[in-house]
PDB file of C-alpha atoms in Angstrom:
ATOM      1  CA  MET A   1     143.177   2.836 -50.743  1.00 55.00           C
ATOM      2  CA  ASN A   2     143.830   7.235 -50.793  1.00 58.00           C
ATOM      3  CA  VAL A   3     145.891   9.084 -53.370  1.00 48.00           C
ATOM      4  CA  SER A   4     148.813   9.220 -50.672  1.00 56.00           C
ATOM      5  CA  ILE A   5     148.749   5.793 -49.995  1.00 53.00           C
ATOM      6  CA  LYS A   6     149.008   5.131 -54.008  1.00 47.00           C
ATOM      7  CA  LEU A   7     151.473   7.810 -54.632  1.00 50.00           C
ATOM      8  CA  LYS A   8     153.693   6.329 -51.497  1.00 46.00           C
ATOM      9  CA  LEU A   9     153.525   2.561 -53.080  1.00 43.00           C
ATOM     10  CA  LEU A  10     154.289   3.942 -56.382  1.00 45.00           C
ATOM     11  CA  ILE A  11     157.703   5.423 -55.535  1.00 48.00           C
ATOM     12  CA  PHE A  12     158.370   2.398 -53.368  1.00 48.00           C
ATOM     13  CA  PHE A  13     158.124  -0.026 -56.295  1.00 45.00           C
ATOM     14  CA  THR A  14     159.704   2.550 -58.994  1.00 46.00           C
ATOM     15  CA  SER A  15     162.438   3.119 -56.294  1.00 47.00           C
ATOM     16  CA  THR A  16     162.660  -0.796 -56.140  1.00 44.00           C
ATOM     17  CA  LEU A  17     162.487  -1.611 -59.654  1.00 40.00           C
ATOM     18  CA  SER A  18     164.867   0.949 -60.445  1.00 42.00           C
ATOM     19  CA  LEU A  19     167.751  -0.465 -57.891  1.00 41.00           C
ATOM     20  CA  ILE A  20     167.205  -3.922 -59.003  1.00 40.00           C
ATOM     21  CA  SER A  21     168.028  -2.851 -62.635  1.00 39.00           C
ATOM     22  CA  CYS A  22     171.268  -1.290 -61.227  1.00 41.00           C
ATOM     23  CA  GLN A  23     171.979  -4.667 -59.842  1.00 43.00           C
ATOM     24  CA  ASN A  24     171.539  -6.595 -62.830  1.00 44.00           C
ATOM     25  CA  GLU A  25     173.144  -3.841 -65.325  1.00 57.00           C
ATOM     26  CA  SER A  26     176.680  -5.004 -66.665  1.00 69.00           C
ATOM     27  CA  LYS A  27     179.536  -3.021 -66.248  1.00 93.00           C
ATOM     28  CA  ILE A  28     182.974  -2.649 -67.817  1.00 97.00           C
ATOM     29  CA  GLU A  29     184.289  -1.424 -64.661  1.00 98.00           C
ATOM     30  CA  GLY A  30     186.514  -3.641 -62.928  1.00 98.00           C
ATOM     31  CA  GLN A  31     189.409  -6.165 -63.064  1.00 98.00           C
ATOM     32  CA  TRP A  32     189.155  -8.827 -66.053  1.00 99.00           C
ATOM     33  CA  VAL A  33     191.313 -11.767 -67.185  1.00 98.00           C
ATOM     34  CA  ILE A  34     191.852 -13.009 -70.428  1.00 98.00           C
ATOM     35  CA  LYS A  35     190.857 -16.210 -71.029  1.00 98.00           C
ATOM     36  CA  SER A  36     191.273 -16.600 -74.743  1.00 97.00           C
ATOM     37  CA  VAL A  37     192.400 -14.819 -77.676  1.00 98.00           C
ATOM     38  CA  THR A  38     191.758 -16.322 -81.122  1.00 98.00           C
ATOM     39  CA  VAL A  39     193.121 -14.337 -84.335  1.00 97.00           C
ATOM     40  CA  GLY A  40     191.326 -16.023 -87.423  1.00 95.00           C
ATOM     41  CA  ASN A  41     191.488 -19.726 -86.679  1.00 94.00           C
ATOM     42  CA  GLU A  42     194.984 -19.510 -84.614  1.00 95.00           C
ATOM     43  CA  LYS A  43     194.626 -19.260 -80.616  1.00 94.00           C
ATOM     44  CA  MET A  44     197.152 -16.846 -79.295  1.00 93.00           C
ATOM     45  CA  THR A  45     195.990 -16.683 -75.600  1.00 95.00           C
ATOM     46  CA  PRO A  46     198.903 -14.446 -73.105  1.00 95.00           C
ATOM     47  CA  ASP A  47     199.549 -16.120 -70.123  1.00 96.00           C
ATOM     48  CA  ALA A  48     197.668 -14.629 -67.045  1.00 97.00           C
ATOM     49  CA  ARG A  49     196.851 -11.274 -68.953  1.00 98.00           C
ATOM     50  CA  TRP A  50     194.313  -8.902 -67.174  1.00 98.00           C
ATOM     51  CA  VAL A  51     193.331  -5.128 -67.635  1.00 99.00           C
ATOM     52  CA  ARG A  52     191.793  -2.888 -64.770  1.00 98.00           C
ATOM     53  CA  PHE A  53     188.932  -0.331 -66.101  1.00 99.00           C
ATOM     54  CA  HIS A  54     187.989   2.693 -63.566  1.00 98.00           C
ATOM     55  CA  SER A  55     185.076   4.775 -63.506  1.00 97.00           C
ATOM     56  CA  ASP A  56     187.365   7.662 -64.245  1.00 98.00           C
ATOM     57  CA  PHE A  57     187.977   6.494 -67.291  1.00 98.00           C
ATOM     58  CA  THR A  58     191.612   5.408 -66.355  1.00 98.00           C
ATOM     59  CA  GLN A  59     192.685   1.775 -67.114  1.00 98.00           C
ATOM     60  CA  GLU A  60     196.220  -0.448 -66.514  1.00 98.00           C
ATOM     61  CA  SER A  61     196.936  -3.668 -67.904  1.00 98.00           C
ATOM     62  CA  GLY A  62     199.802  -6.498 -67.072  1.00 98.00           C
ATOM     63  CA  ASN A  63     200.226 -10.129 -66.665  1.00 98.00           C
ATOM     64  CA  GLY A  64     200.566 -11.700 -63.599  1.00 97.00           C
ATOM     65  CA  TRP A  65     201.862  -9.740 -60.796  1.00 96.00           C
ATOM     66  CA  LEU A  66     203.362  -7.563 -63.292  1.00 96.00           C
ATOM     67  CA  GLN A  67     201.717  -4.350 -64.238  1.00 97.00           C
ATOM     68  CA  HIS A  68     203.409  -3.422 -67.744  1.00 96.00           C
ATOM     69  CA  SER A  69     200.720  -0.678 -69.211  1.00 97.00           C
ATOM     70  CA  PHE A  70     198.632   2.009 -68.234  1.00 98.00           C
ATOM     71  CA  GLY A  71     196.266   4.774 -69.912  1.00 98.00           C
ATOM     72  CA  THR A  72     193.119   5.577 -70.336  1.00 98.00           C
ATOM     73  CA  TYR A  73     189.721   4.245 -72.397  1.00 98.00           C
ATOM     74  CA  ASN A  74     186.560   5.219 -74.253  1.00 98.00           C
ATOM     75  CA  PHE A  75     183.330   3.146 -73.776  1.00 98.00           C
ATOM     76  CA  ASP A  76     180.207   3.649 -75.528  1.00 97.00           C
ATOM     77  CA  LYS A  77     177.418   1.562 -73.706  1.00 94.00           C
ATOM     78  CA  ASP A  78     174.691   2.305 -76.882  1.00 95.00           C
ATOM     79  CA  THR A  79     176.994   1.116 -79.454  1.00 96.00           C
ATOM     80  CA  GLY A  80     179.355  -1.373 -77.414  1.00 97.00           C
ATOM     81  CA  SER A  81     182.146   0.623 -78.673  1.00 98.00           C
ATOM     82  CA  LEU A  82     185.754   0.011 -76.595  1.00 98.00           C
ATOM     83  CA  THR A  83     189.356   1.917 -77.226  1.00 98.00           C
ATOM     84  CA  ILE A  84     192.208   1.394 -75.063  1.00 98.00           C
ATOM     85  CA  ILE A  85     194.815   4.262 -75.111  1.00 97.00           C
ATOM     86  CA  ASN A  86     197.819   3.049 -73.297  1.00 97.00           C
ATOM     87  CA  THR A  87     200.022   6.083 -72.103  1.00 97.00           C
ATOM     88  CA  ASN A  88     203.190   4.220 -72.383  1.00 96.00           C
ATOM     89  CA  GLY A  89     202.351   2.136 -75.332  1.00 92.00           C
ATOM     90  CA  ILE A  90     202.105   1.725 -79.071  1.00 92.00           C
ATOM     91  CA  HIS A  91     199.279   3.865 -80.885  1.00 91.00           C
ATOM     92  CA  ASP A  92     196.486   1.456 -81.691  1.00 93.00           C
ATOM     93  CA  SER A  93     195.323   2.111 -85.168  1.00 92.00           C
ATOM     94  CA  ASN A  94     192.858  -0.506 -85.608  1.00 95.00           C
ATOM     95  CA  GLU A  95     189.091  -0.016 -85.139  1.00 97.00           C
ATOM     96  CA  PRO A  96     187.630   0.055 -81.538  1.00 98.00           C
ATOM     97  CA  PHE A  97     186.357  -3.248 -80.460  1.00 98.00           C
ATOM     98  CA  LYS A  98     182.743  -4.112 -80.033  1.00 98.00           C
ATOM     99  CA  VAL A  99     182.009  -5.300 -76.906  1.00 98.00           C
ATOM    100  CA  GLU A 100     179.222  -7.692 -75.383  1.00 98.00           C
ATOM    101  CA  ILE A 101     179.196  -8.152 -71.154  1.00 97.00           C
ATOM    102  CA  ASP A 102     176.969 -10.760 -70.153  1.00 95.00           C
ATOM    103  CA  ASN A 103     177.162 -10.238 -66.298  1.00 92.00           C
ATOM    104  CA  LYS A 104     181.015 -11.369 -65.378  1.00 95.00           C
ATOM    105  CA  SER A 105     181.793 -12.491 -68.466  1.00 97.00           C
ATOM    106  CA  MET A 106     183.115 -10.009 -71.580  1.00 98.00           C
ATOM    107  CA  THR A 107     183.798 -10.779 -75.184  1.00 99.00           C
ATOM    108  CA  TRP A 108     185.434  -7.935 -77.490  1.00 99.00           C
ATOM    109  CA  ASN A 109     185.658  -8.528 -81.046  1.00 98.00           C
ATOM    110  CA  ARG A 110     187.147  -6.618 -84.189  1.00 98.00           C
ATOM    111  CA  ILE A 111     188.924  -6.974 -87.456  1.00 97.00           C
ATOM    112  CA  GLN A 112     192.459  -6.431 -87.095  1.00 95.00           C
ATOM    113  CA  ASN A 113     195.220  -6.761 -90.247  1.00 92.00           C
ATOM    114  CA  GLY A 114     192.121  -8.715 -92.118  1.00 94.00           C
ATOM    115  CA  GLN A 115     191.526 -11.245 -89.344  1.00 96.00           C
ATOM    116  CA  MET A 116     188.727 -11.431 -87.116  1.00 98.00           C
ATOM    117  CA  VAL A 117     189.791 -11.106 -83.635  1.00 98.00           C
ATOM    118  CA  GLU A 118     188.240 -12.351 -80.708  1.00 98.00           C
ATOM    119  CA  VAL A 119     188.965 -11.694 -77.046  1.00 98.00           C
ATOM    120  CA  ILE A 120     186.925 -13.716 -74.009  1.00 98.00           C
ATOM    121  CA  LEU A 121     187.465 -12.201 -70.633  1.00 99.00           C
ATOM    122  CA  GLU A 122     186.065 -12.980 -67.224  1.00 98.00           C
ATOM    123  CA  GLN A 123     185.882 -10.784 -63.888  1.00 98.00           C
ATOM    124  CA  ALA A 124     188.549 -11.418 -61.285  1.00 97.00           C
ATOM    125  CA  LEU A 125     189.175 -10.220 -57.582  1.00 95.00           C
ATOM    126  CA  LYS A 126     192.742 -11.614 -57.490  1.00 96.00           C
ATOM    127  CA  LEU A 127     195.420 -11.175 -60.304  1.00 96.00           C
ATOM    128  CA  PRO A 128     196.532 -14.811 -61.926  1.00 97.00           C
ATOM    129  CA  MET A 129     199.854 -15.807 -61.630  1.00 96.00           C
ATOM    130  CA  THR A 130     201.777 -16.550 -64.718  1.00 97.00           C
ATOM    131  CA  HIS A 131     203.907 -19.559 -65.037  1.00 96.00           C
ATOM    132  CA  GLY A 132     206.768 -16.945 -64.364  1.00 96.00           C
ATOM    133  CA  ASP A 133     205.664 -15.928 -61.002  1.00 97.00           C
ATOM    134  CA  GLU A 134     205.060 -19.580 -59.961  1.00 96.00           C
ATOM    135  CA  LEU A 135     208.986 -19.846 -61.048  1.00 97.00           C
ATOM    136  CA  PHE A 136     210.227 -17.670 -58.785  1.00 96.00           C
ATOM    137  CA  GLY A 137     211.894 -19.030 -55.481  1.00 97.00           C
ATOM    138  CA  LEU A 138     214.450 -21.609 -54.412  1.00 98.00           C
ATOM    139  CA  TRP A 139     214.481 -25.085 -55.662  1.00 97.00           C
ATOM    140  CA  LYS A 140     216.493 -28.006 -54.562  1.00 96.00           C
ATOM    141  CA  LEU A 141     217.497 -30.869 -57.135  1.00 94.00           C
ATOM    142  CA  ASN A 142     215.563 -34.131 -56.517  1.00 92.00           C
ATOM    143  CA  GLU A 143     215.595 -36.079 -59.044  1.00 91.00           C
ATOM    144  CA  ALA A 144     218.019 -35.982 -62.568  1.00 91.00           C
ATOM    145  CA  ILE A 145     216.994 -38.023 -65.716  1.00 91.00           C
ATOM    146  CA  GLY A 146     219.363 -38.219 -68.792  1.00 90.00           C
ATOM    147  CA  SER A 147     222.685 -36.098 -69.196  1.00 86.00           C
ATOM    148  CA  GLY A 148     222.186 -32.267 -69.882  1.00 82.00           C
ATOM    149  CA  PRO A 149     224.008 -28.883 -69.393  1.00 81.00           C
ATOM    150  CA  TYR A 150     223.040 -28.646 -65.681  1.00 83.00           C
ATOM    151  CA  PHE A 151     223.707 -31.260 -63.122  1.00 78.00           C
ATOM    152  CA  LYS A 152     225.285 -33.144 -65.552  1.00 65.00           C
ATOM    153  CA  ASP A 153     225.628 -36.690 -63.682  1.00 61.00           C
ATOM    154  CA  PRO A 154     222.071 -37.927 -63.312  1.00 56.00           C
ATOM    155  CA  ASP A 155     223.671 -40.697 -60.799  1.00 55.00           C
ATOM    156  CA  ARG A 156     225.121 -38.527 -58.767  1.00 59.00           C
ATOM    157  CA  ILE A 157     222.754 -35.743 -56.929  1.00 61.00           C
ATOM    158  CA  ILE A 158     224.845 -33.757 -54.879  1.00 66.00           C
ATOM    159  CA  ASP A 159     222.788 -32.990 -51.266  1.00 77.00           C
ATOM    160  CA  GLY A 160     222.370 -28.966 -51.692  1.00 87.00           C
ATOM    161  CA  ASP A 161     222.088 -28.946 -55.403  1.00 92.00           C
ATOM    162  CA  TYR A 162     219.955 -26.137 -56.170  1.00 96.00           C
ATOM    163  CA  ILE A 163     218.524 -23.630 -58.674  1.00 97.00           C
ATOM    164  CA  PHE A 164     217.226 -19.788 -57.946  1.00 98.00           C
ATOM    165  CA  PHE A 165     214.981 -18.277 -59.929  1.00 98.00           C
ATOM    166  CA  ARG A 166     215.351 -14.265 -58.673  1.00 98.00           C
ATOM    167  CA  TRP A 167     212.570 -11.709 -59.117  1.00 94.00           C
ATOM    168  CA  ASP A 168     214.854  -9.478 -61.457  1.00 96.00           C
ATOM    169  CA  LYS A 169     215.126 -12.296 -64.012  1.00 97.00           C
ATOM    170  CA  ARG A 170     218.313 -13.857 -62.853  1.00 98.00           C
ATOM    171  CA  PHE A 171     219.186 -16.988 -61.963  1.00 98.00           C
ATOM    172  CA  VAL A 172     221.968 -18.928 -60.005  1.00 97.00           C
ATOM    173  CA  ILE A 173     222.564 -23.050 -60.375  1.00 95.00           C
ATOM    174  CA  SER A 174     224.800 -24.476 -57.513  1.00 93.00           C
ATOM    175  CA  SER A 175     225.719 -28.101 -58.342  1.00 87.00           C
ATOM    176  CA  GLY A 176     228.965 -29.008 -55.933  1.00 81.00           C
ATOM    177  CA  THR A 177     231.661 -26.866 -56.234  1.00 81.00           C
ATOM    178  CA  VAL A 178     229.878 -25.480 -59.949  1.00 85.00           C
ATOM    179  CA  ASN A 179     228.221 -22.041 -59.537  1.00 91.00           C
ATOM    180  CA  ILE A 180     226.410 -21.160 -62.871  1.00 94.00           C
ATOM    181  CA  ASN A 181     225.048 -17.349 -63.074  1.00 96.00           C
ATOM    182  CA  GLY A 182     222.680 -15.975 -66.174  1.00 97.00           C
ATOM    183  CA  VAL A 183     219.584 -14.484 -66.994  1.00 98.00           C
ATOM    184  CA  TYR A 184     216.345 -16.301 -67.968  1.00 98.00           C
ATOM    185  CA  ASN A 185     212.987 -15.760 -69.852  1.00 98.00           C
ATOM    186  CA  VAL A 186     209.760 -16.807 -69.322  1.00 97.00           C
ATOM    187  CA  HIS A 187     207.289 -17.669 -72.817  1.00 96.00           C
ATOM    188  CA  GLY A 188     204.399 -15.167 -72.619  1.00 94.00           C
ATOM    189  CA  HIS A 189     201.940 -17.883 -74.040  1.00 94.00           C
ATOM    190  CA  LYS A 190     203.149 -21.373 -73.234  1.00 95.00           C
ATOM    191  CA  PRO A 191     205.253 -22.974 -69.906  1.00 97.00           C
ATOM    192  CA  GLU A 192     208.750 -22.501 -71.002  1.00 98.00           C
ATOM    193  CA  VAL A 193     211.793 -21.081 -69.957  1.00 98.00           C
ATOM    194  CA  GLU A 194     215.078 -19.922 -71.651  1.00 98.00           C
ATOM    195  CA  LEU A 195     218.157 -19.938 -69.570  1.00 97.00           C
ATOM    196  CA  ILE A 196     220.882 -18.094 -70.695  1.00 97.00           C
ATOM    197  CA  PRO A 197     224.149 -18.492 -68.794  1.00 96.00           C
ATOM    198  CA  TYR A 198     226.912 -16.037 -68.486  1.00 95.00           C
ATOM    199  CA  GLY A 199     230.326 -17.359 -70.262  1.00 85.00           C
ATOM    200  CA  ALA A 200     231.195 -18.471 -73.668  1.00 73.00           C
ATOM    201  CA  HIS A 201     231.486 -21.990 -72.891  1.00 81.00           C
ATOM    202  CA  LEU A 202     227.578 -22.286 -72.302  1.00 84.00           C
ATOM    203  CA  GLN A 203     224.814 -22.058 -74.443  1.00 89.00           C
ATOM    204  CA  ARG A 204     221.656 -21.118 -73.962  1.00 93.00           C
ATOM    205  CA  ASN A 205     218.671 -23.509 -73.918  1.00 95.00           C
ATOM    206  CA  PHE A 206     215.321 -24.050 -73.386  1.00 97.00           C
ATOM    207  CA  TRP A 207     212.905 -25.972 -71.057  1.00 98.00           C
ATOM    208  CA  ASN A 208     209.275 -27.028 -70.449  1.00 98.00           C
ATOM    209  CA  MET A 209     208.225 -26.367 -67.284  1.00 97.00           C
ATOM    210  CA  LYS A 210     205.601 -28.643 -65.364  1.00 97.00           C
ATOM    211  CA  ILE A 211     204.746 -26.891 -61.914  1.00 95.00           C
ATOM    212  CA  ASN A 212     202.806 -28.689 -59.348  1.00 93.00           C
ATOM    213  CA  LYS A 213     202.448 -26.478 -56.297  1.00 89.00           C
ATOM    214  CA  ASP A 214     205.849 -26.824 -54.767  1.00 95.00           C
ATOM    215  CA  THR A 215     207.402 -29.119 -57.189  1.00 98.00           C
ATOM    216  CA  ILE A 216     209.052 -28.013 -60.629  1.00 98.00           C
ATOM    217  CA  THR A 217     209.638 -30.379 -63.475  1.00 98.00           C
ATOM    218  CA  LEU A 218     212.192 -28.877 -66.627  1.00 97.00           C
ATOM    219  CA  GLN A 219     212.598 -30.778 -69.696  1.00 97.00           C
ATOM    220  CA  LEU A 220     215.044 -29.792 -71.829  1.00 96.00           C
ATOM    221  CA  LEU A 221     213.827 -28.879 -75.448  1.00 96.00           C
ATOM    222  CA  ASN A 222     215.172 -29.112 -78.931  1.00 90.00           C
ATOM    223  CA  THR A 223     216.771 -32.778 -78.154  1.00 91.00           C
ATOM    224  CA  ASP A 224     216.612 -36.337 -79.045  1.00 90.00           C
ATOM    225  CA  SER A 225     216.624 -38.021 -75.229  1.00 92.00           C
ATOM    226  CA  THR A 226     214.809 -37.335 -72.200  1.00 93.00           C
ATOM    227  CA  VAL A 227     216.172 -34.729 -70.006  1.00 93.00           C
ATOM    228  CA  THR A 228     214.231 -34.076 -67.122  1.00 94.00           C
ATOM    229  CA  ARG A 229     215.505 -32.380 -64.037  1.00 94.00           C
ATOM    230  CA  THR A 230     212.947 -32.321 -60.963  1.00 95.00           C
ATOM    231  CA  PHE A 231     212.631 -30.125 -58.002  1.00 96.00           C
ATOM    232  CA  LYS A 232     211.357 -28.943 -54.478  1.00 97.00           C
ATOM    233  CA  ARG A 233     210.691 -25.593 -53.286  1.00 98.00           C
ATOM    234  CA  ILE A 234     212.555 -24.866 -50.095  1.00 97.00           C
ATOM    235  CA  HIS A 235     212.876 -21.665 -48.109  1.00 97.00           C
ATOM    236  CA  GLU A 236     216.724 -21.723 -46.664  1.00 96.00           C
ATOM    237  CA  PHE A 237     219.739 -22.339 -48.866  1.00 94.00           C
ATOM    238  CA  PRO A 238     221.196 -25.351 -48.374  1.00 90.00           C
ATOM    239  CA  GLY A 239     223.674 -25.620 -45.597  1.00 78.00           C
ATOM    240  CA  SER A 240     222.639 -22.168 -44.430  1.00 68.00           C
TER     241      SER A 240
END
């Protein structure tokens, strides 16, 4: 084999190995969803939290369909040290995270307020949905069990009773001739919604949510009796 052919083969194999190495290299760039957060011995995983790292060292993060933070980041590949700086956030005075990346999985670790913090992330192409994202829309009452603050008579469900969860965190309840308006808050770590109706005669209350495709069941919390309201998603207001 002459020198020219040997040189060409060497260049070919070197280029191929370099390409394979680049393809197998785990990178921080991309969109990551937080699968679990452990602080000390306690799980504190936020609902549908994500972060997106760009190659120009900018980043943004949010929960579900809501992006609420943006800024920059510093990542040292040699030491695995990660610092995130949010332009619109609070200064993070804790030590940088120590990062381990394994293909499409990533782990962050650091000591924070004297406790070990571990964050496990996975790469994702699509944004995850929060419980609040799943709650958006118009829901027709199908079943009412127990006496509660809304749709009070479980034995007399009026055809057309509904609850409407709007994108601006307001809700509308229609039950017969009664209309109730208010605002709602969805818990950031578990499937609970707080309904805060307008009017001094109505009190705020908390409900557990169980969502199964186009059906939602709300169960009243902080009560000794069972109070549930089951709804079916609809796409037109009843009677329209």
